[in-house]
GROMACS .gro file of C-alpha atoms in nm:
model
  402
    1MET     CA    1   9.091  16.483  -6.402
    2THR     CA    2   9.108  16.108  -6.470
    3SER     CA    3   9.430  15.980  -6.623
    4ASP     CA    4   9.608  15.676  -6.760
    5ILE     CA    5   9.903  15.648  -6.523
    6VAL     CA    6  10.227  15.452  -6.561
    7ILE     CA    7  10.420  15.380  -6.240
    8ILE     CA    8  10.775  15.247  -6.250
    9GLY     CA    9  10.858  15.042  -5.942
   10ALA     CA   10  10.634  14.809  -5.740
   11GLY     CA   11  10.783  14.881  -5.401
   12ILE     CA   12  10.591  15.020  -5.106
   13GLY     CA   13  10.571  15.371  -5.254
   14GLY     CA   14  10.471  15.259  -5.602
   15LEU     CA   15  10.205  15.017  -5.481
   16SER     CA   16  10.055  15.255  -5.225
   17ALA     CA   17  10.031  15.528  -5.492
   18ALA     CA   18   9.874  15.279  -5.733
   19ALA     CA   19   9.611  15.178  -5.477
   20VAL     CA   20   9.520  15.539  -5.397
   21LEU     CA   21   9.497  15.633  -5.765
   22LEU     CA   22   9.295  15.324  -5.858
   23GLN     CA   23   9.050  15.398  -5.577
   24ARG     CA   24   9.001  15.742  -5.729
   25GLY     CA   25   8.914  15.609  -6.071
   26HIS     CA   26   9.243  15.636  -6.260
   27ARG     CA   27   9.368  15.359  -6.487
   28VAL     CA   28   9.705  15.248  -6.347
   29ARG     CA   29   9.979  15.012  -6.459
   30VAL     CA   30  10.273  14.941  -6.228
   31TYR     CA   31  10.587  14.809  -6.398
   32GLU     CA   32  10.840  14.621  -6.187
   33GLN     CA   33  11.177  14.504  -6.314
   34ALA     CA   34  11.189  14.193  -6.092
   35PRO     CA   35  11.033  13.870  -6.225
   36ALA     CA   36  10.834  13.826  -5.902
   37LEU     CA   37  10.709  14.055  -5.628
   38ALA     CA   38  10.923  14.031  -5.317
   39GLU     CA   39  11.056  14.246  -5.034
   40ILE     CA   40  11.371  14.210  -4.830
   41GLY     CA   41  11.355  14.058  -4.483
   42ALA     CA   42  11.359  14.368  -4.270
   43GLY     CA   43  11.136  14.566  -4.039
   44ILE     CA   44  10.961  14.892  -4.108
   45GLN     CA   45  10.797  15.153  -3.886
   46ILE     CA   46  10.474  15.321  -3.997
   47SER     CA   47  10.346  15.614  -3.791
   48ALA     CA   48  10.003  15.781  -3.799
   49ASN     CA   49  10.088  16.022  -4.082
   50ALA     CA   50  10.121  15.721  -4.315
   51SER     CA   51   9.897  15.461  -4.149
   52ARG     CA   52   9.594  15.689  -4.200
   53VAL     CA   53   9.655  15.653  -4.576
   54LEU     CA   54   9.678  15.275  -4.544
   55HIS     CA   55   9.363  15.267  -4.334
   56LYS     CA   56   9.173  15.464  -4.599
   57LEU     CA   57   9.280  15.197  -4.846
   58GLY     CA   58   9.100  14.945  -4.625
   59LEU     CA   59   9.415  14.780  -4.489
   60GLU     CA   60   9.372  14.834  -4.114
   61ARG     CA   61   9.246  14.482  -4.045
   62ALA     CA   62   9.511  14.317  -4.264
   63LEU     CA   63   9.792  14.516  -4.104
   64SER     CA   64   9.669  14.469  -3.749
   65SER     CA   65   9.670  14.092  -3.801
   66VAL     CA   66  10.045  14.083  -3.871
   67ALA     CA   67  10.184  14.396  -3.705
   68VAL     CA   68  10.304  14.486  -3.359
   69THR     CA   69  10.168  14.807  -3.208
   70PRO     CA   70  10.451  14.919  -2.978
   71THR     CA   71  10.375  15.099  -2.653
   72ALA     CA   72  10.681  15.324  -2.661
   73PHE     CA   73  11.005  15.421  -2.830
   74GLN     CA   74  11.285  15.405  -2.572
   75TYR     CA   75  11.633  15.553  -2.594
   76ARG     CA   76  11.881  15.367  -2.376
   77LEU     CA   77  12.251  15.402  -2.300
   78TYR     CA   78  12.451  15.132  -2.472
   79SER     CA   79  12.646  15.021  -2.165
   80THR     CA   80  12.408  15.027  -1.869
   81GLY     CA   81  12.063  15.035  -2.028
   82GLU     CA   82  11.992  15.368  -1.857
   83LEU     CA   83  11.671  15.518  -2.000
   84LEU     CA   84  11.760  15.852  -2.159
   85GLN     CA   85  11.420  15.934  -2.303
   86GLU     CA   86  11.089  15.770  -2.390
   87MET     CA   87  10.837  15.851  -2.660
   88PRO     CA   88  10.489  15.710  -2.589
   89LEU     CA   89  10.329  15.518  -2.873
   90GLY     CA   90  10.043  15.265  -2.871
   91SER     CA   91   9.710  15.405  -2.757
   92VAL     CA   92   9.869  15.743  -2.675
   93HIS     CA   93   9.990  15.782  -3.034
   94GLU     CA   94   9.658  15.671  -3.181
   95SER     CA   95   9.458  15.902  -2.956
   96ALA     CA   96   9.680  16.203  -3.028
   97TYR     CA   97   9.716  16.159  -3.405
   98GLY     CA   98   9.413  15.958  -3.512
   99ALA     CA   99   9.582  15.646  -3.646
  100LYS     CA  100   9.806  15.362  -3.533
  101TYR     CA  101  10.182  15.326  -3.509
  102TYR     CA  102  10.289  14.991  -3.657
  103HIS     CA  103  10.599  14.777  -3.656
  104LEU     CA  104  10.577  14.558  -3.966
  105HIS     CA  105  10.783  14.313  -4.164
  106ARG     CA  106  10.838  14.486  -4.497
  107ALA     CA  107  10.718  14.175  -4.681
  108ASP     CA  108  10.386  14.182  -4.493
  109LEU     CA  109  10.318  14.546  -4.580
  110HIS     CA  110  10.425  14.487  -4.938
  111ALA     CA  111  10.196  14.184  -4.971
  112ALA     CA  112   9.898  14.377  -4.830
  113LEU     CA  113   9.952  14.659  -5.077
  114ALA     CA  114   9.994  14.422  -5.371
  115ALA     CA  115   9.672  14.244  -5.273
  116ILE     CA  116   9.465  14.564  -5.263
  117VAL     CA  117   9.609  14.681  -5.597
  118ARG     CA  118   9.521  14.349  -5.759
  119GLU     CA  119   9.178  14.356  -5.600
  120LEU     CA  120   9.117  14.696  -5.758
  121ASP     CA  121   9.260  14.584  -6.094
  122PRO     CA  122   9.392  14.229  -6.139
  123ARG     CA  123   9.609  14.340  -6.433
  124ALA     CA  124   9.758  14.648  -6.271
  125ILE     CA  125  10.099  14.498  -6.185
  126VAL     CA  126  10.334  14.402  -6.470
  127LEU     CA  127  10.649  14.209  -6.379
  128ASP     CA  128  10.986  14.161  -6.548
  129ALA     CA  129  10.970  14.510  -6.698
  130ALA     CA  130  11.286  14.716  -6.646
  131ALA     CA  131  11.245  15.080  -6.751
  132ARG     CA  132  11.528  15.235  -6.946
  133HIS     CA  133  11.409  15.582  -7.050
  134PHE     CA  134  11.101  15.781  -7.141
  135SER     CA  135  10.990  16.035  -7.400
  136GLU     CA  136  10.713  16.293  -7.392
  137THR     CA  137  10.486  16.466  -7.635
  138ARG     CA  138  10.231  16.736  -7.568
  139ASP     CA  139   9.963  16.470  -7.508
  140SER     CA  140  10.136  16.162  -7.363
  141VAL     CA  141  10.446  16.003  -7.214
  142THR     CA  142  10.601  15.673  -7.328
  143VAL     CA  143  10.839  15.446  -7.137
  144GLN     CA  144  11.087  15.222  -7.317
  145PHE     CA  145  11.170  14.893  -7.140
  146ALA     CA  146  11.482  14.678  -7.163
  147SER     CA  147  11.284  14.415  -7.354
  148GLY     CA  148  11.202  14.666  -7.628
  149ALA     CA  149  10.839  14.694  -7.519
  150THR     CA  150  10.680  15.031  -7.448
  151ALA     CA  151  10.400  15.167  -7.231
  152SER     CA  152  10.224  15.500  -7.273
  153GLY     CA  153   9.996  15.711  -7.059
  154ASP     CA  154   9.904  16.062  -6.953
  155LEU     CA  155  10.140  16.058  -6.654
  156LEU     CA  156  10.457  15.874  -6.556
  157ILE     CA  157  10.555  15.825  -6.189
  158GLY     CA  158  10.909  15.715  -6.109
  159ALA     CA  159  10.888  15.517  -5.786
  160ASP     CA  160  11.201  15.320  -5.865
  161GLY     CA  161  11.417  15.405  -5.564
  162ILE     CA  162  11.749  15.574  -5.505
  163LYS     CA  163  11.897  15.456  -5.835
  164SER     CA  164  11.592  15.565  -6.031
  165ALA     CA  165  11.617  15.559  -6.408
  166ILE     CA  166  11.336  15.814  -6.422
  167ARG     CA  167  11.509  16.054  -6.181
  168SER     CA  168  11.834  16.043  -6.379
  169GLN     CA  169  11.648  16.152  -6.691
  170ILE     CA  170  11.442  16.426  -6.523
  171GLY     CA  171  11.713  16.582  -6.311
  172GLY     CA  172  12.042  16.426  -6.414
  173ALA     CA  173  12.281  16.245  -6.185
  174THR     CA  174  12.261  16.330  -5.817
  175GLN     CA  175  12.583  16.323  -5.618
  176ALA     CA  176  12.572  16.080  -5.325
  177GLU     CA  177  12.805  16.145  -5.033
  178PHE     CA  178  12.915  15.860  -4.808
  179THR     CA  179  12.806  15.937  -4.452
  180GLY     CA  180  13.056  15.715  -4.277
  181TYR     CA  181  12.763  15.512  -4.141
  182VAL     CA  182  12.749  15.139  -4.207
  183SER     CA  183  12.443  14.941  -4.103
  184TRP     CA  184  12.398  14.580  -4.002
  185ARG     CA  185  12.060  14.408  -4.014
  186ALA     CA  186  11.927  14.072  -3.903
  187ILE     CA  187  11.601  13.915  -3.789
  188VAL     CA  188  11.586  13.683  -3.488
  189PRO     CA  189  11.299  13.453  -3.383
  190SER     CA  190  11.171  13.566  -3.043
  191SER     CA  191  11.162  13.203  -2.929
  192ARG     CA  192  11.542  13.205  -2.910
  193LEU     CA  193  11.538  13.474  -2.642
  194PRO     CA  194  11.418  13.479  -2.279
  195PRO     CA  195  11.041  13.544  -2.242
  196ASP     CA  196  11.108  13.869  -2.057
  197PHE     CA  197  11.376  13.987  -2.300
  198MET     CA  198  11.197  14.309  -2.399
  199GLU     CA  199  10.855  14.466  -2.368
  200ARG     CA  200  10.656  14.555  -2.679
  201VAL     CA  201  10.864  14.866  -2.739
  202CYS     CA  202  11.119  14.992  -2.987
  203THR     CA  203  11.455  15.024  -2.815
  204ASN     CA  204  11.726  15.249  -2.956
  205TRP     CA  205  12.054  15.173  -2.781
  206VAL     CA  206  12.285  15.472  -2.831
  207GLY     CA  207  12.660  15.472  -2.779
  208PRO     CA  208  12.984  15.630  -2.894
  209ASN     CA  209  12.987  15.634  -3.274
  210ALA     CA  210  12.714  15.371  -3.300
  211HIS     CA  211  12.354  15.280  -3.221
  212VAL     CA  212  12.130  14.972  -3.228
  213ILE     CA  213  11.754  14.966  -3.292
  214VAL     CA  214  11.549  14.664  -3.186
  215TYR     CA  215  11.176  14.601  -3.224
  216TYR     CA  216  10.926  14.319  -3.266
  217LEU     CA  217  10.765  14.204  -3.592
  218ARG     CA  218  10.486  13.962  -3.689
  219ARG     CA  219  10.276  13.965  -3.375
  220GLY     CA  220  10.593  13.947  -3.167
  221GLU     CA  221  10.727  13.632  -3.332
  222LEU     CA  222  11.040  13.803  -3.465
  223LEU     CA  223  11.283  14.071  -3.350
  224ASN     CA  224  11.428  14.318  -3.598
  225PHE     CA  225  11.791  14.422  -3.538
  226VAL     CA  226  11.957  14.720  -3.704
  227GLY     CA  227  12.301  14.821  -3.581
  228LEU     CA  228  12.488  15.123  -3.716
  229VAL     CA  229  12.858  15.190  -3.678
  230GLU     CA  230  13.100  15.437  -3.831
  231ASP     CA  231  13.334  15.262  -4.073
  232GLU     CA  232  13.512  15.423  -4.365
  233SER     CA  233  13.619  15.088  -4.511
  234TRP     CA  234  13.277  14.961  -4.626
  235ARG     CA  235  13.119  15.147  -4.919
  236ASP     CA  236  12.871  14.896  -5.070
  237GLU     CA  237  12.517  15.040  -5.067
  238SER     CA  238  12.338  14.715  -5.152
  239TRP     CA  239  12.088  14.584  -4.894
  240THR     CA  240  12.149  14.223  -4.993
  241VAL     CA  241  12.521  14.177  -4.924
  242LYS     CA  242  12.603  13.943  -4.638
  243SER     CA  243  12.897  13.998  -4.405
  244PRO     CA  244  13.053  13.776  -4.137
  245TRP     CA  245  12.866  13.754  -3.806
  246ALA     CA  246  13.201  13.774  -3.624
  247ASN     CA  247  13.251  14.128  -3.757
  248LEU     CA  248  12.907  14.230  -3.631
  249LYS     CA  249  12.983  14.077  -3.293
  250ALA     CA  250  13.312  14.266  -3.274
  251ASP     CA  251  13.147  14.597  -3.361
  252PHE     CA  252  12.925  14.575  -3.053
  253ALA     CA  253  13.150  14.378  -2.817
  254PRO     CA  254  13.132  14.622  -2.522
  255TRP     CA  255  12.757  14.675  -2.543
  256HIS     CA  256  12.482  14.581  -2.295
  257PRO     CA  257  12.415  14.210  -2.221
  258ASN     CA  258  12.074  14.233  -2.393
  259VAL     CA  259  12.242  14.343  -2.714
  260GLN     CA  260  12.483  14.052  -2.680
  261LEU     CA  261  12.196  13.806  -2.627
  262LEU     CA  262  12.032  13.924  -2.947
  263ILE     CA  263  12.353  13.907  -3.151
  264ASP     CA  264  12.432  13.560  -3.019
  265ALA     CA  265  12.083  13.438  -3.120
  266MET     CA  266  12.122  13.542  -3.485
  267ASP     CA  267  12.167  13.298  -3.771
  268LYS     CA  268  12.537  13.339  -3.832
  269ASP     CA  269  12.498  13.327  -4.210
  270GLN     CA  270  12.212  13.580  -4.228
  271CYS     CA  271  12.381  13.907  -4.132
  272TYR     CA  272  12.358  14.184  -4.391
  273ARG     CA  273  12.562  14.501  -4.413
  274TRP     CA  274  12.529  14.815  -4.621
  275ALA     CA  275  12.680  15.162  -4.642
  276MET     CA  276  12.464  15.472  -4.609
  277TYR     CA  277  12.490  15.761  -4.851
  278ASN     CA  278  12.344  16.107  -4.814
  279ARG     CA  279  12.163  16.268  -5.105
  280PRO     CA  280  12.067  16.628  -5.031
  281PRO     CA  281  11.721  16.768  -5.106
  282VAL     CA  282  11.674  16.868  -5.469
  283THR     CA  283  11.406  17.051  -5.662
  284GLY     CA  284  11.299  16.969  -6.014
  285TRP     CA  285  11.119  16.639  -5.955
  286SER     CA  286  10.902  16.672  -6.261
  287SER     CA  287  10.885  16.732  -6.633
  288ALA     CA  288  10.556  16.813  -6.806
  289ARG     CA  289  10.424  16.456  -6.776
  290ALA     CA  290  10.664  16.269  -6.547
  291THR     CA  291  10.736  16.298  -6.176
  292LEU     CA  292  10.907  16.118  -5.889
  293LEU     CA  293  10.785  15.962  -5.567
  294GLY     CA  294  10.947  15.822  -5.252
  295ASP     CA  295  11.322  15.758  -5.252
  296ALA     CA  296  11.343  15.850  -5.619
  297ALA     CA  297  11.245  16.206  -5.519
  298HIS     CA  298  11.370  16.250  -5.162
  299PRO     CA  299  11.591  15.969  -5.029
  300THR     CA  300  11.641  16.005  -4.656
  301LEU     CA  301  11.858  15.841  -4.396
  302PRO     CA  302  11.655  15.611  -4.168
  303PHE     CA  303  11.704  15.787  -3.833
  304MET     CA  304  11.352  15.934  -3.821
  305ALA     CA  305  11.194  15.610  -3.952
  306GLN     CA  306  11.003  15.814  -4.212
  307GLY     CA  307  11.131  15.699  -4.552
  308ALA     CA  308  10.841  15.467  -4.632
  309ALA     CA  309  10.596  15.699  -4.460
  310LEU     CA  310  10.695  15.987  -4.689
  311ALA     CA  311  10.647  15.767  -4.996
  312ILE     CA  312  10.299  15.668  -4.877
  313GLU     CA  313  10.214  16.034  -4.813
  314ASP     CA  314  10.336  16.121  -5.164
  315GLY     CA  315  10.076  15.902  -5.328
  316ALA     CA  316   9.789  16.064  -5.139
  317ILE     CA  317   9.910  16.418  -5.213
  318LEU     CA  318   9.966  16.341  -5.581
  319ALA     CA  319   9.613  16.201  -5.610
  320ARG     CA  320   9.471  16.518  -5.454
  321ALA     CA  321   9.681  16.738  -5.682
  322LEU     CA  322   9.548  16.556  -5.989
  323GLU     CA  323   9.194  16.622  -5.869
  324GLN     CA  324   9.249  16.992  -5.801
  325ALA     CA  325   9.467  17.099  -6.095
  326SER     CA  326   9.346  17.181  -6.444
  327SER     CA  327   9.620  16.989  -6.628
  328THR     CA  328   9.882  16.721  -6.570
  329SER     CA  329  10.169  16.970  -6.567
  330ALA     CA  330   9.984  17.195  -6.321
  331ALA     CA  331   9.913  16.894  -6.099
  332LEU     CA  332  10.280  16.796  -6.093
  333ASP     CA  333  10.382  17.150  -6.005
  334LEU     CA  334  10.126  17.154  -5.725
  335TYR     CA  335  10.243  16.813  -5.603
  336GLN     CA  336  10.608  16.915  -5.572
  337ARG     CA  337  10.526  17.247  -5.407
  338SER     CA  338  10.314  17.056  -5.158
  339ARG     CA  339  10.587  16.805  -5.076
  340TYR     CA  340  10.929  16.967  -5.103
  341GLU     CA  341  10.943  17.158  -4.777
  342ARG     CA  342  10.821  16.864  -4.567
  343THR     CA  343  11.039  16.600  -4.729
  344ALA     CA  344  11.348  16.821  -4.715
  345ARG     CA  345  11.281  16.885  -4.346
  346VAL     CA  346  11.270  16.511  -4.281
  347GLN     CA  347  11.594  16.464  -4.473
  348ARG     CA  348  11.768  16.729  -4.267
  349GLY     CA  349  11.612  16.607  -3.943
  350SER     CA  350  11.732  16.253  -4.008
  351ASN     CA  351  12.087  16.378  -4.058
  352ASP     CA  352  12.062  16.566  -3.729
  353LEU     CA  353  11.940  16.262  -3.535
  354GLY     CA  354  12.230  16.055  -3.664
  355LYS     CA  355  12.466  16.301  -3.496
  356LEU     CA  356  12.269  16.285  -3.169
  357TYR     CA  357  12.268  15.904  -3.162
  358HIS     CA  358  12.645  15.889  -3.218
  359LEU     CA  359  12.775  16.141  -2.965
  360ARG     CA  360  13.121  16.044  -2.848
  361THR     CA  361  13.086  15.992  -2.471
  362GLU     CA  362  12.822  15.877  -2.224
  363GLN     CA  363  12.809  16.223  -2.072
  364GLU     CA  364  12.757  16.386  -2.411
  365LEU     CA  365  12.477  16.139  -2.483
  366ARG     CA  366  12.305  16.217  -2.152
  367GLN     CA  367  12.334  16.589  -2.214
  368GLY     CA  368  12.226  16.559  -2.577
  369PHE     CA  369  11.905  16.377  -2.491
  370ALA     CA  370  11.838  16.600  -2.189
  371THR     CA  371  11.817  16.904  -2.419
  372ARG     CA  372  11.570  16.743  -2.662
  373ASP     CA  373  11.204  16.639  -2.637
  374LEU     CA  374  11.185  16.403  -2.933
  375SER     CA  375  10.823  16.311  -2.867
  376LYS     CA  376  10.714  16.675  -2.883
  377GLU     CA  377  10.939  16.749  -3.180
  378ARG     CA  378  10.804  16.466  -3.394
  379GLY     CA  379  10.448  16.497  -3.278
  380SER     CA  380  10.427  16.865  -3.366
  381TRP     CA  381  10.482  16.815  -3.739
  382VAL     CA  382  10.572  16.456  -3.834
  383PHE     CA  383  10.301  16.240  -3.677
  384SER     CA  384  10.030  16.506  -3.684
  385TYR     CA  385  10.049  16.551  -4.062
  386ASP     CA  386   9.739  16.437  -4.251
  387PRO     CA  387   9.795  16.384  -4.626
  388TRP     CA  388   9.420  16.393  -4.684
  389SER     CA  389   9.370  16.743  -4.542
  390ALA     CA  390   9.711  16.914  -4.547
  391PRO     CA  391   9.711  17.239  -4.750
  392LEU     CA  392   9.843  17.195  -5.100
  393GLY     CA  393  10.106  17.408  -5.266
  394GLY     CA  394  10.290  17.735  -5.227
  395GLU     CA  395  10.348  17.995  -5.491
  396PRO     CA  396  10.370  17.857  -5.848
  397GLY     CA  397  10.722  17.741  -5.919
  398GLU     CA  398  10.827  17.805  -5.560
  399ALA     CA  399  11.141  17.620  -5.447
  400VAL     CA  400  11.167  17.601  -5.071
  401PRO     CA  401  11.534  17.638  -4.969
  402ALA     CA  402  11.713  17.339  -4.815
   0.00000   0.00000   0.00000
């Protein structure tokens, strides 16, 4: 079934879905509210379950030229650097799951996806187009934009993030609950740090009520810093709000010397802070001709590093559902039934890991990690998942409980 498809949102999820659908012969238009394509300056982790989709799009060479392929994910105690657990990555990950594990600058991944979409159809991406609402008939769906313009097609995909205009119309407002977590982010040139500062690994420093994740970007030229604390006073969810470096420094004052080195090397005016909100799994992603993808459907906290990966998986599963189903509405039903259980499990698993990372004492942290095998847990169902061959669907209309 070949369709005219309208996608709202030219982020990583929207562009990856567009590329997959264009490759399969659909006509696609991606509408983005921003006047220019851009991504925030932050890192992103892409494991085999998502990188195999990107590789099938022909992006392996482009990604490998800008990415870092880490050898391991290490969990270390915030004070002493004691290694609590290690998850092998690199060649071990690729051999076990059939595709690479990447650390990427979000802008690099975004640019690679935009390039392949435009290669497939130079007119596929439409900028400065903010969606306001949509309407459906038996045969088509039409989006109304803020400018007064409209766009119609057989299928509408809302890939417009956690504040999705499409989601609010399909399912109504979703209550967001403040988690108490507040995150700092910054990027530091590696040249400002000692040559032996850190191996090509991802290090998760865990401590009482806080944790810090550090990994390399852009062939090792940059280091990505994300530091999470518990703070009831900060409620702004925007990723683009700056906050004083001195406050970041104070939040991690007693932490390991390597954490201090990294904080001291930051540009003092380039520290960003945002509050994290939890949105529980919901059903009802679709109407007859409109559906949701990525954070618009299943926003997840970042503790499993699977938010972007799930969005990339979504595009592949939706493309397969369109090929297998006899109608658009049947395809959307099949798509949600194929995705709900997995995405809800990631949402719940991310909440669980946040609690593990923020245990209150060093002894609790040691015990907490001693009782878990995170490599086995994630490998058994997260990394091993193949969107190209995973079974599709459950019973028609089935809603898997949260």
